[in-house]
PDB file of C-alpha atoms in Angstrom:
ATOM      1  CA  MET A  10     182.484   0.475 168.724  1.00  0.00           C
ATOM      2  CA  PRO A  11     179.814   2.399 170.590  1.00  0.00           C
ATOM      3  CA  PHE A  12     178.113   5.473 168.940  1.00  0.00           C
ATOM      4  CA  THR A  13     178.511   8.798 170.626  1.00  0.00           C
ATOM      5  CA  GLY A  14     176.055  11.686 170.641  1.00  0.00           C
ATOM      6  CA  LEU A  15     178.164  13.541 168.075  1.00  0.00           C
ATOM      7  CA  ASP A  16     177.879  10.703 165.601  1.00  0.00           C
ATOM      8  CA  ILE A  17     174.103  11.028 165.725  1.00  0.00           C
ATOM      9  CA  ILE A  18     173.913  14.832 165.629  1.00  0.00           C
ATOM     10  CA  ILE A  19     176.087  15.269 162.552  1.00  0.00           C
ATOM     11  CA  PRO A  20     173.899  13.188 160.187  1.00  0.00           C
ATOM     12  CA  VAL A  21     170.789  14.851 161.533  1.00  0.00           C
ATOM     13  CA  LEU A  22     172.267  18.296 160.878  1.00  0.00           C
ATOM     14  CA  VAL A  23     173.242  17.270 157.319  1.00  0.00           C
ATOM     15  CA  ILE A  24     169.734  16.066 156.650  1.00  0.00           C
ATOM     16  CA  LEU A  25     168.238  19.277 158.017  1.00  0.00           C
ATOM     17  CA  VAL A  26     170.571  21.390 155.848  1.00  0.00           C
ATOM     18  CA  LEU A  27     169.559  19.421 152.768  1.00  0.00           C
ATOM     19  CA  LEU A  28     165.885  19.848 153.592  1.00  0.00           C
ATOM     20  CA  VAL A  29     166.376  23.582 154.021  1.00  0.00           C
ATOM     21  CA  LEU A  30     168.180  23.833 150.696  1.00  0.00           C
ATOM     22  CA  PHE A  31     165.458  21.904 148.906  1.00  0.00           C
ATOM     23  CA  THR A  32     162.871  24.167 150.535  1.00  0.00           C
ATOM     24  CA  GLY A  33     164.572  27.249 149.030  1.00  0.00           C
ATOM     25  CA  ILE A  34     164.690  25.829 145.489  1.00  0.00           C
ATOM     26  CA  LYS A  35     161.619  26.621 143.387  1.00  0.00           C
ATOM     27  CA  THR A  36     160.957  25.474 139.813  1.00  0.00           C
ATOM     28  CA  VAL A  37     158.533  27.609 137.747  1.00  0.00           C
ATOM     29  CA  GLY A  38     156.870  26.052 134.703  1.00  0.00           C
ATOM     30  CA  GLN A  39     156.788  27.647 131.276  1.00  0.00           C
ATOM     31  CA  GLY A  40     153.895  30.109 130.854  1.00  0.00           C
ATOM     32  CA  TYR A  41     153.664  30.899 134.575  1.00  0.00           C
ATOM     33  CA  ASN A  42     155.022  33.533 136.966  1.00  0.00           C
ATOM     34  CA  TYR A  43     155.168  33.161 140.775  1.00  0.00           C
ATOM     35  CA  THR A  44     155.070  36.071 143.194  1.00  0.00           C
ATOM     36  CA  VAL A  45     157.326  35.925 146.292  1.00  0.00           C
ATOM     37  CA  GLU A  46     156.212  37.356 149.647  1.00  0.00           C
ATOM     38  CA  ARG A  47     158.490  38.043 152.576  1.00  0.00           C
ATOM     39  CA  PHE A  48     156.593  38.225 155.824  1.00  0.00           C
ATOM     40  CA  GLY A  49     153.423  38.821 153.778  1.00  0.00           C
ATOM     41  CA  ARG A  50     154.873  41.583 151.571  1.00  0.00           C
ATOM     42  CA  TYR A  51     155.547  41.200 147.857  1.00  0.00           C
ATOM     43  CA  THR A  52     159.263  41.231 147.048  1.00  0.00           C
ATOM     44  CA  LYS A  53     159.871  39.754 143.588  1.00  0.00           C
ATOM     45  CA  THR A  54     158.516  37.609 140.770  1.00  0.00           C
ATOM     46  CA  LEU A  55     159.877  34.218 139.819  1.00  0.00           C
ATOM     47  CA  THR A  56     160.125  33.552 136.074  1.00  0.00           C
ATOM     48  CA  PRO A  57     160.071  30.121 134.357  1.00  0.00           C
ATOM     49  CA  GLY A  58     163.055  27.935 135.316  1.00  0.00           C
ATOM     50  CA  LEU A  59     165.035  27.259 138.536  1.00  0.00           C
ATOM     51  CA  ASN A  60     164.796  29.957 141.250  1.00  0.00           C
ATOM     52  CA  LEU A  61     166.056  30.316 144.857  1.00  0.00           C
ATOM     53  CA  ILE A  62     164.263  31.873 147.812  1.00  0.00           C
ATOM     54  CA  ILE A  63     165.138  32.213 151.467  1.00  0.00           C
ATOM     55  CA  PRO A  64     163.570  29.288 153.311  1.00  0.00           C
ATOM     56  CA  PHE A  65     161.168  30.040 156.146  1.00  0.00           C
ATOM     57  CA  ILE A  66     161.349  33.754 155.316  1.00  0.00           C
ATOM     58  CA  ASP A  67     160.139  33.943 151.735  1.00  0.00           C
ATOM     59  CA  ARG A  68     157.134  32.089 150.456  1.00  0.00           C
ATOM     60  CA  ILE A  69     155.243  31.728 147.163  1.00  0.00           C
ATOM     61  CA  GLY A  70     152.312  34.143 147.040  1.00  0.00           C
ATOM     62  CA  ALA A  71     150.341  33.701 143.747  1.00  0.00           C
ATOM     63  CA  LYS A  72     150.901  31.467 140.760  1.00  0.00           C
ATOM     64  CA  MET A  73     149.827  33.487 137.739  1.00  0.00           C
ATOM     65  CA  ASN A  74     149.079  32.008 134.329  1.00  0.00           C
ATOM     66  CA  MET A  75     150.786  34.273 131.738  1.00  0.00           C
ATOM     67  CA  MET A  76     149.288  32.543 128.685  1.00  0.00           C
ATOM     68  CA  GLU A  77     146.305  33.911 126.745  1.00  0.00           C
ATOM     69  CA  GLN A  78     143.097  32.683 128.324  1.00  0.00           C
ATOM     70  CA  VAL A  79     139.525  32.321 127.119  1.00  0.00           C
ATOM     71  CA  LEU A  80     136.510  33.364 129.159  1.00  0.00           C
ATOM     72  CA  ASP A  81     132.963  32.439 128.109  1.00  0.00           C
ATOM     73  CA  VAL A  82     130.410  35.204 128.561  1.00  0.00           C
ATOM     74  CA  PRO A  83     127.034  33.634 129.476  1.00  0.00           C
ATOM     75  CA  THR A  84     123.789  34.536 127.728  1.00  0.00           C
ATOM     76  CA  GLN A  85     122.045  37.668 128.966  1.00  0.00           C
ATOM     77  CA  GLU A  86     119.094  39.759 127.802  1.00  0.00           C
ATOM     78  CA  VAL A  87     119.756  43.220 126.399  1.00  0.00           C
ATOM     79  CA  ILE A  88     117.165  45.941 125.735  1.00  0.00           C
ATOM     80  CA  THR A  89     118.033  47.944 122.627  1.00  0.00           C
ATOM     81  CA  ARG A  90     117.389  51.636 122.077  1.00  0.00           C
ATOM     82  CA  ASP A  91     114.142  50.867 120.221  1.00  0.00           C
ATOM     83  CA  ASN A  92     112.949  48.669 123.145  1.00  0.00           C
ATOM     84  CA  ALA A  93     113.631  45.298 121.513  1.00  0.00           C
ATOM     85  CA  ILE A  94     114.766  42.491 123.816  1.00  0.00           C
ATOM     86  CA  VAL A  95     117.543  40.251 122.468  1.00  0.00           C
ATOM     87  CA  ALA A  96     119.537  37.405 124.029  1.00  0.00           C
ATOM     88  CA  VAL A  97     123.303  37.866 123.653  1.00  0.00           C
ATOM     89  CA  ASP A  98     126.320  35.759 124.542  1.00  0.00           C
ATOM     90  CA  GLY A  99     130.003  36.116 123.731  1.00  0.00           C
ATOM     91  CA  VAL A 100     133.586  35.202 124.481  1.00  0.00           C
ATOM     92  CA  ALA A 101     136.538  37.212 125.830  1.00  0.00           C
ATOM     93  CA  PHE A 102     140.271  36.619 125.397  1.00  0.00           C
ATOM     94  CA  PHE A 103     142.785  38.115 127.820  1.00  0.00           C
ATOM     95  CA  GLN A 104     146.439  37.750 128.835  1.00  0.00           C
ATOM     96  CA  VAL A 105     148.214  38.634 132.062  1.00  0.00           C
ATOM     97  CA  LEU A 106     151.159  40.955 131.387  1.00  0.00           C
ATOM     98  CA  ASN A 107     152.024  41.983 134.937  1.00  0.00           C
ATOM     99  CA  ALA A 108     151.779  39.186 137.502  1.00  0.00           C
ATOM    100  CA  PRO A 109     152.011  41.371 140.692  1.00  0.00           C
ATOM    101  CA  GLN A 110     149.234  43.714 139.495  1.00  0.00           C
ATOM    102  CA  ALA A 111     146.981  40.815 138.491  1.00  0.00           C
ATOM    103  CA  ALA A 112     147.623  39.166 141.876  1.00  0.00           C
ATOM    104  CA  TYR A 113     147.315  42.147 144.205  1.00  0.00           C
ATOM    105  CA  GLN A 114     145.218  44.795 142.382  1.00  0.00           C
ATOM    106  CA  ILE A 115     142.050  42.707 142.013  1.00  0.00           C
ATOM    107  CA  THR A 116     140.390  39.837 143.804  1.00  0.00           C
ATOM    108  CA  ASN A 117     139.173  36.937 141.641  1.00  0.00           C
ATOM    109  CA  LEU A 118     140.497  38.233 138.326  1.00  0.00           C
ATOM    110  CA  GLN A 119     138.373  36.076 136.001  1.00  0.00           C
ATOM    111  CA  ASN A 120     135.135  36.955 137.779  1.00  0.00           C
ATOM    112  CA  ALA A 121     136.017  40.659 137.556  1.00  0.00           C
ATOM    113  CA  ILE A 122     136.720  40.415 133.812  1.00  0.00           C
ATOM    114  CA  LEU A 123     133.481  38.493 133.257  1.00  0.00           C
ATOM    115  CA  ASN A 124     131.313  41.050 135.062  1.00  0.00           C
ATOM    116  CA  LEU A 125     133.092  43.951 133.382  1.00  0.00           C
ATOM    117  CA  THR A 126     132.489  42.428 129.940  1.00  0.00           C
ATOM    118  CA  MET A 127     128.817  41.654 130.581  1.00  0.00           C
ATOM    119  CA  THR A 128     128.156  45.176 131.890  1.00  0.00           C
ATOM    120  CA  ASN A 129     129.733  46.818 128.862  1.00  0.00           C
ATOM    121  CA  ILE A 130     127.853  44.504 126.487  1.00  0.00           C
ATOM    122  CA  ARG A 131     124.596  45.802 127.924  1.00  0.00           C
ATOM    123  CA  SER A 132     125.814  49.400 127.724  1.00  0.00           C
ATOM    124  CA  VAL A 133     127.118  49.256 124.151  1.00  0.00           C
ATOM    125  CA  MET A 134     124.307  47.193 122.640  1.00  0.00           C
ATOM    126  CA  GLY A 135     121.625  49.055 124.601  1.00  0.00           C
ATOM    127  CA  SER A 136     122.638  52.302 122.886  1.00  0.00           C
ATOM    128  CA  MET A 137     121.904  50.888 119.397  1.00  0.00           C
ATOM    129  CA  ASP A 138     118.760  50.081 117.427  1.00  0.00           C
ATOM    130  CA  LEU A 139     117.947  46.475 116.587  1.00  0.00           C
ATOM    131  CA  ASP A 140     118.714  46.826 112.859  1.00  0.00           C
ATOM    132  CA  GLU A 141     122.016  48.504 113.660  1.00  0.00           C
ATOM    133  CA  LEU A 142     122.739  45.808 116.208  1.00  0.00           C
ATOM    134  CA  LEU A 143     122.257  42.980 113.723  1.00  0.00           C
ATOM    135  CA  SER A 144     124.243  44.566 110.900  1.00  0.00           C
ATOM    136  CA  ASN A 145     127.215  46.088 112.786  1.00  0.00           C
ATOM    137  CA  ARG A 146     128.631  43.214 114.815  1.00  0.00           C
ATOM    138  CA  ASP A 147     132.234  44.152 113.988  1.00  0.00           C
ATOM    139  CA  THR A 148     131.643  47.669 115.259  1.00  0.00           C
ATOM    140  CA  ILE A 149     130.218  46.289 118.510  1.00  0.00           C
ATOM    141  CA  ASN A 150     133.239  44.010 118.980  1.00  0.00           C
ATOM    142  CA  ASP A 151     135.669  46.891 118.445  1.00  0.00           C
ATOM    143  CA  ARG A 152     133.874  49.154 120.921  1.00  0.00           C
ATOM    144  CA  LEU A 153     133.683  46.417 123.543  1.00  0.00           C
ATOM    145  CA  LEU A 154     137.359  45.585 123.176  1.00  0.00           C
ATOM    146  CA  ARG A 155     138.426  49.195 123.542  1.00  0.00           C
ATOM    147  CA  ILE A 156     136.237  49.874 126.589  1.00  0.00           C
ATOM    148  CA  VAL A 157     136.986  46.646 128.467  1.00  0.00           C
ATOM    149  CA  ASP A 158     140.716  46.824 127.762  1.00  0.00           C
ATOM    150  CA  GLU A 159     140.903  50.379 129.070  1.00  0.00           C
ATOM    151  CA  ALA A 160     139.004  49.430 132.235  1.00  0.00           C
ATOM    152  CA  ALA A 161     141.115  46.299 132.911  1.00  0.00           C
ATOM    153  CA  SER A 162     144.551  47.794 132.196  1.00  0.00           C
ATOM    154  CA  PRO A 163     145.194  48.711 135.915  1.00  0.00           C
ATOM    155  CA  TRP A 164     144.934  45.001 136.694  1.00  0.00           C
ATOM    156  CA  GLY A 165     148.001  44.203 134.610  1.00  0.00           C
ATOM    157  CA  ILE A 166     146.108  42.359 131.879  1.00  0.00           C
ATOM    158  CA  LYS A 167     145.582  42.908 128.171  1.00  0.00           C
ATOM    159  CA  MET A 168     142.203  42.210 126.547  1.00  0.00           C
ATOM    160  CA  THR A 169     143.098  40.757 123.153  1.00  0.00           C
ATOM    161  CA  ARG A 170     139.595  40.097 121.781  1.00  0.00           C
ATOM    162  CA  VAL A 171     135.957  40.446 122.761  1.00  0.00           C
ATOM    163  CA  GLU A 172     133.566  38.690 120.360  1.00  0.00           C
ATOM    164  CA  ILE A 173     129.764  38.519 120.278  1.00  0.00           C
ATOM    165  CA  LYS A 174     128.812  34.955 119.355  1.00  0.00           C
ATOM    166  CA  ASP A 175     125.027  35.014 119.042  1.00  0.00           C
ATOM    167  CA  ILE A 176     122.309  37.677 118.945  1.00  0.00           C
ATOM    168  CA  ASN A 177     118.874  36.064 119.248  1.00  0.00           C
ATOM    169  CA  PRO A 178     115.777  38.296 118.954  1.00  0.00           C
ATOM    170  CA  PRO A 179     112.390  36.960 120.165  1.00  0.00           C
ATOM    171  CA  ALA A 180     110.453  34.641 117.836  1.00  0.00           C
ATOM    172  CA  ASN A 181     107.649  37.149 117.172  1.00  0.00           C
ATOM    173  CA  LEU A 182     110.223  39.796 116.303  1.00  0.00           C
ATOM    174  CA  VAL A 183     111.939  37.386 113.899  1.00  0.00           C
ATOM    175  CA  ASP A 184     108.591  36.746 112.175  1.00  0.00           C
ATOM    176  CA  SER A 185     107.961  40.486 111.865  1.00  0.00           C
ATOM    177  CA  MET A 186     111.422  40.984 110.375  1.00  0.00           C
ATOM    178  CA  ALA A 187     110.799  38.177 107.884  1.00  0.00           C
ATOM    179  CA  ARG A 188     107.497  39.752 106.796  1.00  0.00           C
ATOM    180  CA  GLN A 189     109.172  43.147 106.507  1.00  0.00           C
ATOM    181  CA  MET A 190     111.930  41.668 104.364  1.00  0.00           C
ATOM    182  CA  MET A 191     109.368  39.925 102.141  1.00  0.00           C
ATOM    183  CA  ALA A 192     107.397  43.158 101.735  1.00  0.00           C
ATOM    184  CA  GLU A 193     110.564  45.030 100.862  1.00  0.00           C
ATOM    185  CA  ARG A 194     111.540  42.452  98.255  1.00  0.00           C
ATOM    186  CA  THR A 195     108.014  42.524  96.781  1.00  0.00           C
ATOM    187  CA  LYS A 196     108.173  46.304  96.622  1.00  0.00           C
ATOM    188  CA  ARG A 197     111.498  46.210  94.804  1.00  0.00           C
ATOM    189  CA  ALA A 198     110.157  43.596  92.367  1.00  0.00           C
ATOM    190  CA  GLN A 199     107.119  45.760  91.609  1.00  0.00           C
ATOM    191  CA  ILE A 200     109.324  48.801  91.092  1.00  0.00           C
ATOM    192  CA  LEU A 201     111.564  46.875  88.707  1.00  0.00           C
ATOM    193  CA  GLU A 202     108.520  45.566  86.829  1.00  0.00           C
ATOM    194  CA  ALA A 203     107.076  49.082  86.561  1.00  0.00           C
ATOM    195  CA  GLU A 204     110.409  50.398  85.327  1.00  0.00           C
ATOM    196  CA  GLY A 205     110.554  47.655  82.702  1.00  0.00           C
ATOM    197  CA  LEU A 206     106.985  48.412  81.571  1.00  0.00           C
ATOM    198  CA  LYS A 207     107.818  52.097  81.389  1.00  0.00           C
ATOM    199  CA  GLN A 208     110.892  51.416  79.274  1.00  0.00           C
ATOM    200  CA  ALA A 209     108.876  49.143  76.980  1.00  0.00           C
ATOM    201  CA  GLN A 210     106.192  51.813  76.525  1.00  0.00           C
ATOM    202  CA  VAL A 211     108.823  54.454  75.844  1.00  0.00           C
ATOM    203  CA  LEU A 212     110.503  52.259  73.256  1.00  0.00           C
ATOM    204  CA  GLU A 213     107.141  51.436  71.669  1.00  0.00           C
ATOM    205  CA  ALA A 214     106.240  55.130  71.496  1.00  0.00           C
ATOM    206  CA  GLU A 215     109.631  55.889  69.993  1.00  0.00           C
ATOM    207  CA  GLY A 216     108.997  53.177  67.387  1.00  0.00           C
ATOM    208  CA  ARG A 217     105.573  54.580  66.526  1.00  0.00           C
ATOM    209  CA  LYS A 218     107.064  58.052  66.264  1.00  0.00           C
ATOM    210  CA  GLU A 219     109.791  56.846  63.936  1.00  0.00           C
ATOM    211  CA  ALA A 220     107.284  54.874  61.833  1.00  0.00           C
ATOM    212  CA  ALA A 221     104.959  57.863  61.596  1.00  0.00           C
ATOM    213  CA  PHE A 222     107.862  60.070  60.593  1.00  0.00           C
ATOM    214  CA  ARG A 223     108.918  57.632  57.880  1.00  0.00           C
ATOM    215  CA  ASP A 224     105.306  57.255  56.656  1.00  0.00           C
ATOM    216  CA  ALA A 225     104.958  61.013  56.462  1.00  0.00           C
ATOM    217  CA  GLU A 226     108.229  61.245  54.587  1.00  0.00           C
ATOM    218  CA  ALA A 227     107.073  58.527  52.156  1.00  0.00           C
ATOM    219  CA  ARG A 228     103.752  60.323  51.603  1.00  0.00           C
ATOM    220  CA  GLU A 229     105.604  63.572  51.075  1.00  0.00           C
ATOM    221  CA  ARG A 230     107.825  62.008  48.437  1.00  0.00           C
ATOM    222  CA  ALA A 231     104.817  60.363  46.773  1.00  0.00           C
ATOM    223  CA  ALA A 232     103.066  63.713  46.713  1.00  0.00           C
ATOM    224  CA  GLU A 233     106.139  65.344  45.215  1.00  0.00           C
ATOM    225  CA  ALA A 234     106.265  62.618  42.549  1.00  0.00           C
ATOM    226  CA  GLU A 235     102.537  63.062  41.871  1.00  0.00           C
ATOM    227  CA  ALA A 236     102.966  66.815  41.614  1.00  0.00           C
ATOM    228  CA  ARG A 237     105.901  66.336  39.261  1.00  0.00           C
ATOM    229  CA  ALA A 238     103.903  63.951  37.064  1.00  0.00           C
ATOM    230  CA  THR A 239     100.968  66.384  37.008  1.00  0.00           C
ATOM    231  CA  GLN A 240     103.326  69.195  36.077  1.00  0.00           C
ATOM    232  CA  VAL A 241     104.802  67.160  33.229  1.00  0.00           C
ATOM    233  CA  VAL A 242     101.293  66.318  31.937  1.00  0.00           C
ATOM    234  CA  SER A 243     100.237  69.959  32.221  1.00  0.00           C
ATOM    235  CA  GLU A 244     103.276  71.085  30.254  1.00  0.00           C
ATOM    236  CA  ALA A 245     102.546  68.442  27.602  1.00  0.00           C
ATOM    237  CA  ILE A 246      98.914  69.644  27.337  1.00  0.00           C
ATOM    238  CA  ALA A 247     100.089  73.224  27.119  1.00  0.00           C
ATOM    239  CA  LYS A 248     102.247  72.231  24.168  1.00  0.00           C
ATOM    240  CA  GLY A 249      99.210  70.681  22.459  1.00  0.00           C
ATOM    241  CA  ASP A 250      99.923  67.018  23.278  1.00  0.00           C
ATOM    242  CA  VAL A 251      96.458  65.653  24.231  1.00  0.00           C
ATOM    243  CA  GLN A 252      97.705  62.053  24.262  1.00  0.00           C
ATOM    244  CA  ALA A 253      99.658  62.757  27.467  1.00  0.00           C
ATOM    245  CA  LEU A 254      96.406  63.710  29.220  1.00  0.00           C
ATOM    246  CA  ASN A 255      94.763  60.501  28.003  1.00  0.00           C
ATOM    247  CA  TYR A 256      97.734  58.504  29.280  1.00  0.00           C
ATOM    248  CA  PHE A 257      97.588  60.130  32.702  1.00  0.00           C
ATOM    249  CA  VAL A 258      93.824  59.586  33.065  1.00  0.00           C
ATOM    250  CA  ALA A 259      94.075  55.966  31.886  1.00  0.00           C
ATOM    251  CA  LEU A 260      96.873  55.259  34.358  1.00  0.00           C
ATOM    252  CA  LYS A 261      94.868  56.565  37.330  1.00  0.00           C
ATOM    253  CA  TYR A 262      91.740  54.741  36.192  1.00  0.00           C
ATOM    254  CA  THR A 263      93.679  51.496  35.839  1.00  0.00           C
ATOM    255  CA  GLU A 264      95.106  51.830  39.360  1.00  0.00           C
ATOM    256  CA  ALA A 265      91.626  52.438  40.780  1.00  0.00           C
ATOM    257  CA  MET A 266      90.181  49.402  39.008  1.00  0.00           C
ATOM    258  CA  ALA A 267      93.105  47.257  40.244  1.00  0.00           C
ATOM    259  CA  LYS A 268      92.361  48.251  43.835  1.00  0.00           C
ATOM    260  CA  ILE A 269      88.685  47.417  43.393  1.00  0.00           C
ATOM    261  CA  GLY A 270      89.510  44.020  41.931  1.00  0.00           C
ATOM    262  CA  SER A 271      92.046  43.122  44.651  1.00  0.00           C
ATOM    263  CA  ALA A 272      89.616  43.609  47.564  1.00  0.00           C
ATOM    264  CA  ASN A 273      89.025  40.466  49.660  1.00  0.00           C
ATOM    265  CA  ASN A 274      85.249  40.934  49.816  1.00  0.00           C
ATOM    266  CA  SER A 275      84.720  41.568  46.089  1.00  0.00           C
ATOM    267  CA  LYS A 276      83.527  38.501  44.245  1.00  0.00           C
ATOM    268  CA  VAL A 277      81.802  40.371  41.372  1.00  0.00           C
ATOM    269  CA  VAL A 278      83.085  43.655  39.961  1.00  0.00           C
ATOM    270  CA  LEU A 279      80.502  45.978  38.370  1.00  0.00           C
ATOM    271  CA  LEU A 280      82.036  48.388  35.898  1.00  0.00           C
ATOM    272  CA  PRO A 281      80.461  51.840  35.691  1.00  0.00           C
ATOM    273  CA  ILE A 282      79.180  53.349  32.471  1.00  0.00           C
ATOM    274  CA  GLU A 283      82.233  55.563  32.329  1.00  0.00           C
ATOM    275  CA  ALA A 284      84.331  52.441  31.782  1.00  0.00           C
ATOM    276  CA  ALA A 285      84.032  53.107  28.062  1.00  0.00           C
ATOM    277  CA  SER A 286      86.209  56.135  28.568  1.00  0.00           C
ATOM    278  CA  LEU A 287      88.879  53.791  29.912  1.00  0.00           C
ATOM    279  CA  ILE A 288      88.898  52.018  26.581  1.00  0.00           C
ATOM    280  CA  GLY A 289      89.322  55.312  24.827  1.00  0.00           C
ATOM    281  CA  SER A 290      92.137  56.163  27.135  1.00  0.00           C
ATOM    282  CA  LEU A 291      93.762  52.813  26.406  1.00  0.00           C
ATOM    283  CA  GLY A 292      93.448  53.659  22.732  1.00  0.00           C
ATOM    284  CA  GLY A 293      95.254  56.888  23.464  1.00  0.00           C
ATOM    285  CA  ILE A 294      98.004  54.934  25.171  1.00  0.00           C
ATOM    286  CA  GLY A 295      98.339  52.718  22.110  1.00  0.00           C
ATOM    287  CA  ALA A 296      98.525  55.750  19.849  1.00  0.00           C
ATOM    288  CA  ILE A 297     101.225  57.261  21.980  1.00  0.00           C
ATOM    289  CA  ALA A 298     103.204  54.006  21.858  1.00  0.00           C
ATOM    290  CA  GLN A 299     102.871  53.767  18.048  1.00  0.00           C
ATOM    291  CA  GLU A 300     103.988  57.346  17.688  1.00  0.00           C
ATOM    292  CA  VAL A 301     106.997  56.760  19.885  1.00  0.00           C
ATOM    293  CA  PHE A 302     108.015  53.609  17.995  1.00  0.00           C
ATOM    294  CA  ARG A 303     107.498  55.381  14.631  1.00  0.00           C
ATOM    295  CA  ASN A 304     109.617  58.317  15.720  1.00  0.00           C
ATOM    296  CA  GLU A 305     112.341  55.970  16.917  1.00  0.00           C
ATOM    297  CA  GLY A 306     112.238  54.032  13.571  1.00  0.00           C
ATOM    298  CA  THR A 307     112.504  57.264  11.555  1.00  0.00           C
ATOM    299  CA  ALA A 308     115.381  58.472  13.666  1.00  0.00           C
ATOM    300  CA  GLY A 309     117.166  55.147  13.195  1.00  0.00           C
ATOM    301  CA  ALA A 310     116.766  55.238   9.432  1.00  0.00           C
ATOM    302  CA  GLN A 311     118.140  58.765   9.308  1.00  0.00           C
ATOM    303  CA  ARG A 312     121.165  57.741  11.372  1.00  0.00           C
ATOM    304  CA  GLN A 313     121.759  54.744   9.060  1.00  0.00           C
ATOM    305  CA  ALA A 314     121.590  56.922   5.942  1.00  0.00           C
ATOM    306  CA  ALA A 315     123.985  59.419   7.425  1.00  0.00           C
ATOM    307  CA  ARG A 316     126.709  56.808   7.886  1.00  0.00           C
ATOM    308  CA  PRO A 317     129.437  56.619   5.117  1.00  0.00           C
ATOM    309  CA  PRO A 318     129.495  53.505   2.937  1.00  0.00           C
ATOM    310  CA  VAL A 319     131.811  50.716   3.954  1.00  0.00           C
ATOM    311  CA  VAL A 320     134.181  49.509   1.177  1.00  0.00           C
ATOM    312  CA  ARG A 321     135.230  45.888   1.425  1.00  0.00           C
ATOM    313  CA  PRO A 322     138.709  44.784   0.335  1.00  0.00           C
ATOM    314  CA  ASP A 323     137.400  42.366  -2.318  1.00  0.00           C
ATOM    315  CA  GLN A 324     135.375  45.183  -3.899  1.00  0.00           C
ATOM    316  CA  GLY A 325     138.297  47.477  -4.291  1.00  0.00           C
TER     317      GLY A 325
END
């Protein structure tokens, strides 16, 4: 059976229709958005999944990555407010929130974000002193994030984080900082040592003061006791008791001789001529003791005689 022209045209038309249909079917991967342009003008955005466009009229414009992305900030030199030169590098994190704005509001989005971040790093860190720069890294990160995010918001992106990785001062500046830190630590150590010495001297002075006060109090009490003893002896002499005076003199003489004999450098003790009076005084002491014992014996006998007789049962 011979083929006619219609038999050939029909399969060709079917194949063309299928090709056209496949051309209008677009599959978008997860984490991406595609922009659609009709005759060069943006019309809509294709989301992840299966989408249909008009073949030969609509076309895919830009394929935008909607996931969070990381951008390395290369090392650059920054001059601080106190004219110190430091080498700084960092990292920036951003995410596209609006695919049409990111595609049509800026050319070369990543390069724009990179230059914007580097410029603001120089501005923010250049307005700070070196010491403030090294100790306030979190503050720098917060300021950079706020400034860069505000500047990039018209591009349909969100800056999630801007982090400074390394701040490297020159080698000579590092050595100067190390010497300064050592001098500061030495200064603090000397201050602490001086404070400790001061406290020790204060405590020692307080101890001497307390000891002197106690010594004075002891001397005062000894003087009071001496005055009391002298008063007692004086009263005894006034009553006609000469033995009390002899006892008092002998006691003082004995104490003086004991001190002379206990000296470390005294090998031979020479008694003065007046030592004979010491013997007389000792005799007075003996007389006083005999008189006391005799008075006590007499008093005991009188008490014994005054007691009533005891009658035993066997004598009744």
